[in-house]
PDB file of C-alpha atoms in Angstrom:
ATOM      1  CA  MET A 140     -27.381   0.352   8.594  1.00 62.00           C
ATOM      2  CA  PHE A 141     -27.973   3.862   7.165  1.00 65.00           C
ATOM      3  CA  GLU A 142     -29.085   5.244  10.721  1.00 74.00           C
ATOM      4  CA  TRP A 143     -25.961   3.636  12.300  1.00 76.00           C
ATOM      5  CA  ILE A 144     -23.697   5.154   9.702  1.00 78.00           C
ATOM      6  CA  THR A 145     -25.300   8.525  10.170  1.00 79.00           C
ATOM      7  CA  ASN A 146     -25.088   8.628  13.984  1.00 82.00           C
ATOM      8  CA  LEU A 147     -21.461   7.469  13.857  1.00 84.00           C
ATOM      9  CA  ILE A 148     -20.476  10.192  11.506  1.00 84.00           C
ATOM     10  CA  ASN A 149     -22.455  12.764  13.461  1.00 82.00           C
ATOM     11  CA  GLN A 150     -20.917  11.658  16.763  1.00 87.00           C
ATOM     12  CA  ALA A 151     -17.137  10.746  15.826  1.00 87.00           C
ATOM     13  CA  GLY A 152     -16.769  13.099  12.755  1.00 90.00           C
ATOM     14  CA  TYR A 153     -13.659  12.539  10.633  1.00 94.00           C
ATOM     15  CA  ALA A 154     -12.762   9.428  12.736  1.00 94.00           C
ATOM     16  CA  GLY A 155     -16.059   7.906  12.168  1.00 92.00           C
ATOM     17  CA  ILE A 156     -15.568   8.346   8.462  1.00 93.00           C
ATOM     18  CA  ALA A 157     -12.552   6.772   8.438  1.00 94.00           C
ATOM     19  CA  PHE A 158     -13.636   3.853  10.751  1.00 94.00           C
ATOM     20  CA  ILE A 159     -16.738   3.146   8.535  1.00 91.00           C
ATOM     21  CA  MET A 160     -14.479   3.133   5.381  1.00 92.00           C
ATOM     22  CA  PHE A 161     -12.037   0.720   7.184  1.00 94.00           C
ATOM     23  CA  LEU A 162     -15.052  -1.522   7.832  1.00 89.00           C
ATOM     24  CA  GLU A 163     -16.194  -1.069   4.092  1.00 86.00           C
ATOM     25  CA  SER A 164     -12.877  -2.110   2.878  1.00 87.00           C
ATOM     26  CA  VAL A 165     -12.640  -5.204   5.044  1.00 87.00           C
ATOM     27  CA  PHE A 166     -16.344  -6.167   4.659  1.00 81.00           C
ATOM     28  CA  PRO A 167     -17.717  -5.388   1.227  1.00 67.00           C
ATOM     29  CA  PRO A 168     -21.408  -5.573   2.258  1.00 64.00           C
ATOM     30  CA  ILE A 169     -20.904  -1.942   3.780  1.00 72.00           C
ATOM     31  CA  PRO A 170     -21.025   0.135   0.713  1.00 75.00           C
ATOM     32  CA  SER A 171     -18.786   3.143   0.345  1.00 76.00           C
ATOM     33  CA  TRP A 172     -21.354   4.753  -1.922  1.00 75.00           C
ATOM     34  CA  LEU A 173     -23.590   5.262   1.149  1.00 78.00           C
ATOM     35  CA  VAL A 174     -21.016   6.556   3.373  1.00 84.00           C
ATOM     36  CA  MET A 175     -18.888   9.127   1.400  1.00 88.00           C
ATOM     37  CA  PRO A 176     -21.806  10.785  -0.395  1.00 86.00           C
ATOM     38  CA  LEU A 177     -23.519  11.461   3.008  1.00 85.00           C
ATOM     39  CA  ALA A 178     -20.097  12.811   4.388  1.00 87.00           C
ATOM     40  CA  GLY A 179     -20.017  15.068   1.185  1.00 88.00           C
ATOM     41  CA  PHE A 180     -23.452  16.392   1.869  1.00 85.00           C
ATOM     42  CA  GLU A 181     -22.295  17.224   5.454  1.00 85.00           C
ATOM     43  CA  ALA A 182     -19.380  19.010   4.176  1.00 87.00           C
ATOM     44  CA  SER A 183     -21.680  20.993   1.897  1.00 86.00           C
ATOM     45  CA  SER A 184     -23.291  22.345   5.049  1.00 84.00           C
ATOM     46  CA  GLY A 185     -19.913  23.504   6.409  1.00 86.00           C
ATOM     47  CA  ARG A 186     -19.800  20.973   9.266  1.00 86.00           C
ATOM     48  CA  PHE A 187     -16.742  19.232   7.571  1.00 91.00           C
ATOM     49  CA  HIS A 188     -13.946  20.387   5.384  1.00 93.00           C
ATOM     50  CA  PRO A 189     -14.416  18.384   2.018  1.00 93.00           C
ATOM     51  CA  LEU A 190     -10.626  17.681   1.607  1.00 95.00           C
ATOM     52  CA  ALA A 191     -10.519  16.350   5.242  1.00 95.00           C
ATOM     53  CA  VAL A 192     -13.590  14.162   4.516  1.00 95.00           C
ATOM     54  CA  VAL A 193     -11.787  12.873   1.392  1.00 96.00           C
ATOM     55  CA  LEU A 194      -8.347  12.198   3.335  1.00 96.00           C
ATOM     56  CA  ALA A 195     -10.451  10.593   6.265  1.00 96.00           C
ATOM     57  CA  GLY A 196     -12.158   8.095   4.016  1.00 95.00           C
ATOM     58  CA  ALA A 197      -9.201   7.233   1.895  1.00 96.00           C
ATOM     59  CA  THR A 198      -7.127   6.603   4.883  1.00 96.00           C
ATOM     60  CA  GLY A 199      -9.749   4.231   6.406  1.00 95.00           C
ATOM     61  CA  SER A 200      -9.952   2.410   3.117  1.00 94.00           C
ATOM     62  CA  THR A 201      -6.287   1.942   2.685  1.00 96.00           C
ATOM     63  CA  ILE A 202      -5.872   0.543   6.225  1.00 96.00           C
ATOM     64  CA  GLY A 203      -8.647  -1.713   5.589  1.00 94.00           C
ATOM     65  CA  ALA A 204      -7.049  -2.940   2.172  1.00 95.00           C
ATOM     66  CA  ILE A 205      -3.705  -3.580   4.223  1.00 96.00           C
ATOM     67  CA  VAL A 206      -5.657  -6.179   6.325  1.00 95.00           C
ATOM     68  CA  TRP A 207      -6.444  -8.002   2.951  1.00 94.00           C
ATOM     69  CA  PHE A 208      -2.921  -7.522   1.781  1.00 96.00           C
ATOM     70  CA  TYR A 209      -1.489  -9.491   4.521  1.00 95.00           C
ATOM     71  CA  ILE A 210      -4.130 -12.251   4.258  1.00 94.00           C
ATOM     72  CA  GLY A 211      -2.863 -12.518   0.688  1.00 93.00           C
ATOM     73  CA  ARG A 212       0.732 -12.588   1.914  1.00 94.00           C
ATOM     74  CA  MET A 213      -0.072 -15.285   4.532  1.00 94.00           C
ATOM     75  CA  VAL A 214      -1.318 -17.453   1.720  1.00 92.00           C
ATOM     76  CA  GLY A 215       1.583 -16.760  -0.564  1.00 90.00           C
ATOM     77  CA  VAL A 216       2.408 -18.101  -4.097  1.00 89.00           C
ATOM     78  CA  GLU A 217       3.818 -21.436  -3.126  1.00 89.00           C
ATOM     79  CA  ARG A 218       0.851 -22.494  -0.906  1.00 88.00           C
ATOM     80  CA  LEU A 219      -1.550 -21.135  -3.581  1.00 88.00           C
ATOM     81  CA  LYS A 220       0.276 -23.252  -6.311  1.00 85.00           C
ATOM     82  CA  SER A 221       0.171 -26.254  -3.945  1.00 86.00           C
ATOM     83  CA  PHE A 222      -3.560 -25.757  -3.444  1.00 82.00           C
ATOM     84  CA  ALA A 223      -4.045 -25.382  -7.242  1.00 78.00           C
ATOM     85  CA  ALA A 224      -2.269 -28.554  -7.922  1.00 80.00           C
ATOM     86  CA  ARG A 225      -4.625 -30.352  -5.856  1.00 82.00           C
ATOM     87  CA  HIS A 226      -7.973 -28.372  -6.106  1.00 71.00           C
ATOM     88  CA  GLY A 227      -7.118 -26.188  -9.099  1.00 67.00           C
ATOM     89  CA  HIS A 228     -10.654 -26.816 -10.647  1.00 70.00           C
ATOM     90  CA  TRP A 229     -12.309 -24.826  -7.787  1.00 72.00           C
ATOM     91  CA  ILE A 230     -10.215 -21.675  -8.299  1.00 68.00           C
ATOM     92  CA  THR A 231      -9.877 -22.335 -12.145  1.00 70.00           C
ATOM     93  CA  LEU A 232      -6.207 -22.013 -11.976  1.00 72.00           C
ATOM     94  CA  THR A 233      -3.186 -24.177 -12.495  1.00 81.00           C
ATOM     95  CA  PRO A 234       0.305 -23.827 -10.880  1.00 84.00           C
ATOM     96  CA  ALA A 235       1.507 -22.470 -14.389  1.00 84.00           C
ATOM     97  CA  GLN A 236      -1.141 -19.955 -14.633  1.00 82.00           C
ATOM     98  CA  ILE A 237      -0.470 -18.690 -11.223  1.00 85.00           C
ATOM     99  CA  ASP A 238       3.192 -18.232 -12.250  1.00 86.00           C
ATOM    100  CA  ARG A 239       2.178 -16.203 -15.221  1.00 87.00           C
ATOM    101  CA  ALA A 240      -0.101 -14.245 -13.180  1.00 85.00           C
ATOM    102  CA  ASP A 241       2.893 -13.544 -10.716  1.00 85.00           C
ATOM    103  CA  ARG A 242       4.826 -12.357 -13.567  1.00 89.00           C
ATOM    104  CA  TRP A 243       1.971 -10.130 -14.836  1.00 88.00           C
ATOM    105  CA  PHE A 244       1.500  -8.605 -11.416  1.00 87.00           C
ATOM    106  CA  ASP A 245       5.171  -7.764 -11.254  1.00 87.00           C
ATOM    107  CA  ARG A 246       5.000  -5.650 -14.464  1.00 89.00           C
ATOM    108  CA  HIS A 247       1.463  -4.183 -13.900  1.00 88.00           C
ATOM    109  CA  GLY A 248       0.573  -4.577 -10.277  1.00 88.00           C
ATOM    110  CA  ALA A 249       0.863  -1.011  -9.271  1.00 91.00           C
ATOM    111  CA  PRO A 250      -1.575   0.627 -11.800  1.00 92.00           C
ATOM    112  CA  ALA A 251      -3.941  -2.647 -11.388  1.00 92.00           C
ATOM    113  CA  VAL A 252      -4.285  -1.832  -7.747  1.00 94.00           C
ATOM    114  CA  MET A 253      -4.661   1.819  -8.203  1.00 94.00           C
ATOM    115  CA  PHE A 254      -7.483   1.534 -10.735  1.00 93.00           C
ATOM    116  CA  ALA A 255      -9.133  -1.379  -9.239  1.00 91.00           C
ATOM    117  CA  ARG A 256      -9.656   0.742  -6.055  1.00 92.00           C
ATOM    118  CA  VAL A 257     -12.185   2.919  -7.895  1.00 90.00           C
ATOM    119  CA  VAL A 258     -14.224  -0.130  -9.129  1.00 85.00           C
ATOM    120  CA  PRO A 259     -17.145  -1.342  -6.968  1.00 81.00           C
ATOM    121  CA  ILE A 260     -16.638  -4.778  -5.622  1.00 75.00           C
ATOM    122  CA  VAL A 261     -13.204  -5.423  -7.225  1.00 82.00           C
ATOM    123  CA  ARG A 262     -11.881  -2.627  -5.060  1.00 86.00           C
ATOM    124  CA  THR A 263     -11.860  -4.838  -1.931  1.00 81.00           C
ATOM    125  CA  PHE A 264     -10.310  -8.096  -3.560  1.00 85.00           C
ATOM    126  CA  ILE A 265      -7.428  -6.526  -5.497  1.00 90.00           C
ATOM    127  CA  SER A 266      -5.460  -6.429  -2.149  1.00 92.00           C
ATOM    128  CA  VAL A 267      -5.608 -10.151  -2.035  1.00 92.00           C
ATOM    129  CA  PRO A 268      -3.392 -11.000  -5.131  1.00 92.00           C
ATOM    130  CA  ALA A 269      -1.261  -7.917  -4.355  1.00 93.00           C
ATOM    131  CA  GLY A 270      -0.326  -9.747  -1.127  1.00 93.00           C
ATOM    132  CA  VAL A 271      -0.206 -13.198  -2.681  1.00 93.00           C
ATOM    133  CA  PHE A 272       2.360 -12.113  -5.338  1.00 92.00           C
ATOM    134  CA  ASP A 273       4.459 -10.222  -2.635  1.00 91.00           C
ATOM    135  CA  MET A 274       4.058  -6.638  -4.057  1.00 92.00           C
ATOM    136  CA  ASN A 275       6.307  -4.309  -2.224  1.00 93.00           C
ATOM    137  CA  LEU A 276       4.313  -3.044   0.760  1.00 94.00           C
ATOM    138  CA  ARG A 277       5.045   0.715   0.426  1.00 95.00           C
ATOM    139  CA  ARG A 278       4.192   0.571  -3.270  1.00 94.00           C
ATOM    140  CA  PHE A 279       1.078  -1.063  -2.368  1.00 96.00           C
ATOM    141  CA  ILE A 280       0.020   1.461   0.046  1.00 96.00           C
ATOM    142  CA  LEU A 281       1.040   4.455  -2.263  1.00 97.00           C
ATOM    143  CA  PHE A 282      -1.101   3.159  -5.263  1.00 96.00           C
ATOM    144  CA  THR A 283      -3.841   1.976  -3.013  1.00 96.00           C
ATOM    145  CA  LEU A 284      -3.939   5.467  -1.197  1.00 97.00           C
ATOM    146  CA  ILE A 285      -4.022   7.251  -4.626  1.00 97.00           C
ATOM    147  CA  GLY A 286      -6.854   4.966  -5.955  1.00 95.00           C
ATOM    148  CA  ASP A 287      -8.770   5.450  -2.609  1.00 96.00           C
ATOM    149  CA  ILE A 288      -8.333   9.195  -2.699  1.00 96.00           C
ATOM    150  CA  MET A 289      -9.756   9.151  -6.293  1.00 95.00           C
ATOM    151  CA  TRP A 290     -12.612   7.134  -5.201  1.00 93.00           C
ATOM    152  CA  SER A 291     -13.595   8.967  -2.093  1.00 94.00           C
ATOM    153  CA  GLY A 292     -12.856  12.288  -3.907  1.00 94.00           C
ATOM    154  CA  LEU A 293     -15.524  11.321  -6.496  1.00 92.00           C
ATOM    155  CA  LEU A 294     -18.226  10.335  -3.971  1.00 91.00           C
ATOM    156  CA  VAL A 295     -17.601  13.191  -1.682  1.00 92.00           C
ATOM    157  CA  THR A 296     -17.930  15.627  -4.688  1.00 91.00           C
ATOM    158  CA  ALA A 297     -20.986  14.032  -5.847  1.00 87.00           C
ATOM    159  CA  GLY A 298     -22.420  14.262  -2.266  1.00 86.00           C
ATOM    160  CA  TYR A 299     -21.243  17.836  -2.049  1.00 87.00           C
ATOM    161  CA  VAL A 300     -22.793  19.049  -5.324  1.00 85.00           C
ATOM    162  CA  LEU A 301     -25.970  17.114  -4.988  1.00 81.00           C
ATOM    163  CA  ARG A 302     -26.264  18.149  -1.328  1.00 76.00           C
ATOM    164  CA  ALA A 303     -29.782  16.841  -0.065  1.00 63.00           C
ATOM    165  CA  GLN A 304     -29.999  14.653  -3.317  1.00 71.00           C
ATOM    166  CA  TYR A 305     -26.746  12.774  -2.439  1.00 64.00           C
ATOM    167  CA  ASP A 306     -28.623   9.368  -2.181  1.00 66.00           C
ATOM    168  CA  GLN A 307     -28.996   9.614  -5.941  1.00 69.00           C
ATOM    169  CA  VAL A 308     -25.419   8.475  -5.960  1.00 66.00           C
ATOM    170  CA  ARG A 309     -26.392   5.309  -4.399  1.00 65.00           C
ATOM    171  CA  ASP A 310     -29.116   4.874  -7.134  1.00 69.00           C
ATOM    172  CA  TYR A 311     -26.567   5.256  -9.742  1.00 68.00           C
ATOM    173  CA  LEU A 312     -23.768   3.182  -8.245  1.00 63.00           C
ATOM    174  CA  SER A 313     -25.793   0.224  -6.855  1.00 70.00           C
ATOM    175  CA  PRO A 314     -26.664  -0.964 -10.258  1.00 72.00           C
ATOM    176  CA  ILE A 315     -23.187  -0.662 -11.373  1.00 68.00           C
ATOM    177  CA  ALA A 316     -21.973  -2.798  -8.349  1.00 66.00           C
ATOM    178  CA  THR A 317     -24.503  -5.351  -9.336  1.00 75.00           C
ATOM    179  CA  ILE A 318     -23.288  -5.450 -13.039  1.00 79.00           C
ATOM    180  CA  VAL A 319     -19.699  -5.903 -11.939  1.00 70.00           C
ATOM    181  CA  LEU A 320     -20.655  -8.563  -9.430  1.00 70.00           C
ATOM    182  CA  THR A 321     -22.666 -10.259 -11.998  1.00 82.00           C
ATOM    183  CA  ILE A 322     -19.668 -10.192 -14.530  1.00 80.00           C
ATOM    184  CA  VAL A 323     -17.257 -11.519 -11.740  1.00 75.00           C
ATOM    185  CA  VAL A 324     -19.643 -14.546 -10.920  1.00 79.00           C
ATOM    186  CA  ALA A 325     -20.316 -15.203 -14.514  1.00 83.00           C
ATOM    187  CA  THR A 326     -16.698 -15.150 -15.587  1.00 74.00           C
ATOM    188  CA  TYR A 327     -15.909 -17.663 -12.606  1.00 66.00           C
ATOM    189  CA  LEU A 328     -18.774 -19.976 -13.567  1.00 77.00           C
ATOM    190  CA  ILE A 329     -17.706 -19.902 -17.337  1.00 74.00           C
ATOM    191  CA  ARG A 330     -14.149 -20.901 -16.392  1.00 66.00           C
ATOM    192  CA  LEU A 331     -15.357 -23.459 -13.728  1.00 69.00           C
ATOM    193  CA  ILE A 332     -17.453 -25.128 -16.420  1.00 77.00           C
ATOM    194  CA  GLY A 333     -14.993 -25.083 -19.206  1.00 71.00           C
ATOM    195  CA  TRP A 334     -11.720 -25.592 -16.928  1.00 64.00           C
ATOM    196  CA  LYS A 335      -9.305 -27.833 -18.313  1.00 67.00           C
ATOM    197  CA  LYS A 336      -5.927 -28.657 -16.514  1.00 60.00           C
ATOM    198  CA  ASP A 337      -2.806 -27.673 -18.528  1.00 53.00           C
TER     199      ASP A 337
END
């Protein structure tokens, strides 16, 4: 994968960065902490402008997030509540809890989306509830883009500063992503085991 990423960035430049980050946002197994520090390293050599690299990466990520947003919107609150009424055990949610989550998202959806976009693993899936709970699309795009600029900016800066040692970013973030994934899975399993219908 690394060789493919490197070749695409070398051949397609900013468009390649945007495309890979789009794929990263749609298919989480492609890690952004492998892509953007590499692009930052390339910027440190003068090949790319670092700001343009950040914007390319953030744009690709945001477009990918919109895909998940529309998947969530196609599901919708009513369809999710109907599923929860029949199979709530598997998603550990009842229709009443979904209503509460909907009200919470109405109040706190924008900052939740923005800050989730800088958390590995979570950054991909926050777009689904934004769509399910029918967040305003323009607002979703704005706060997703802000979060993606922060995330891409952090990774590009790390690659730019570390230069040839940019792969240290991967060594640092990969365990964090593993911890986040472990917390998410453990939380789900705990809820699944102790789930009780209201």
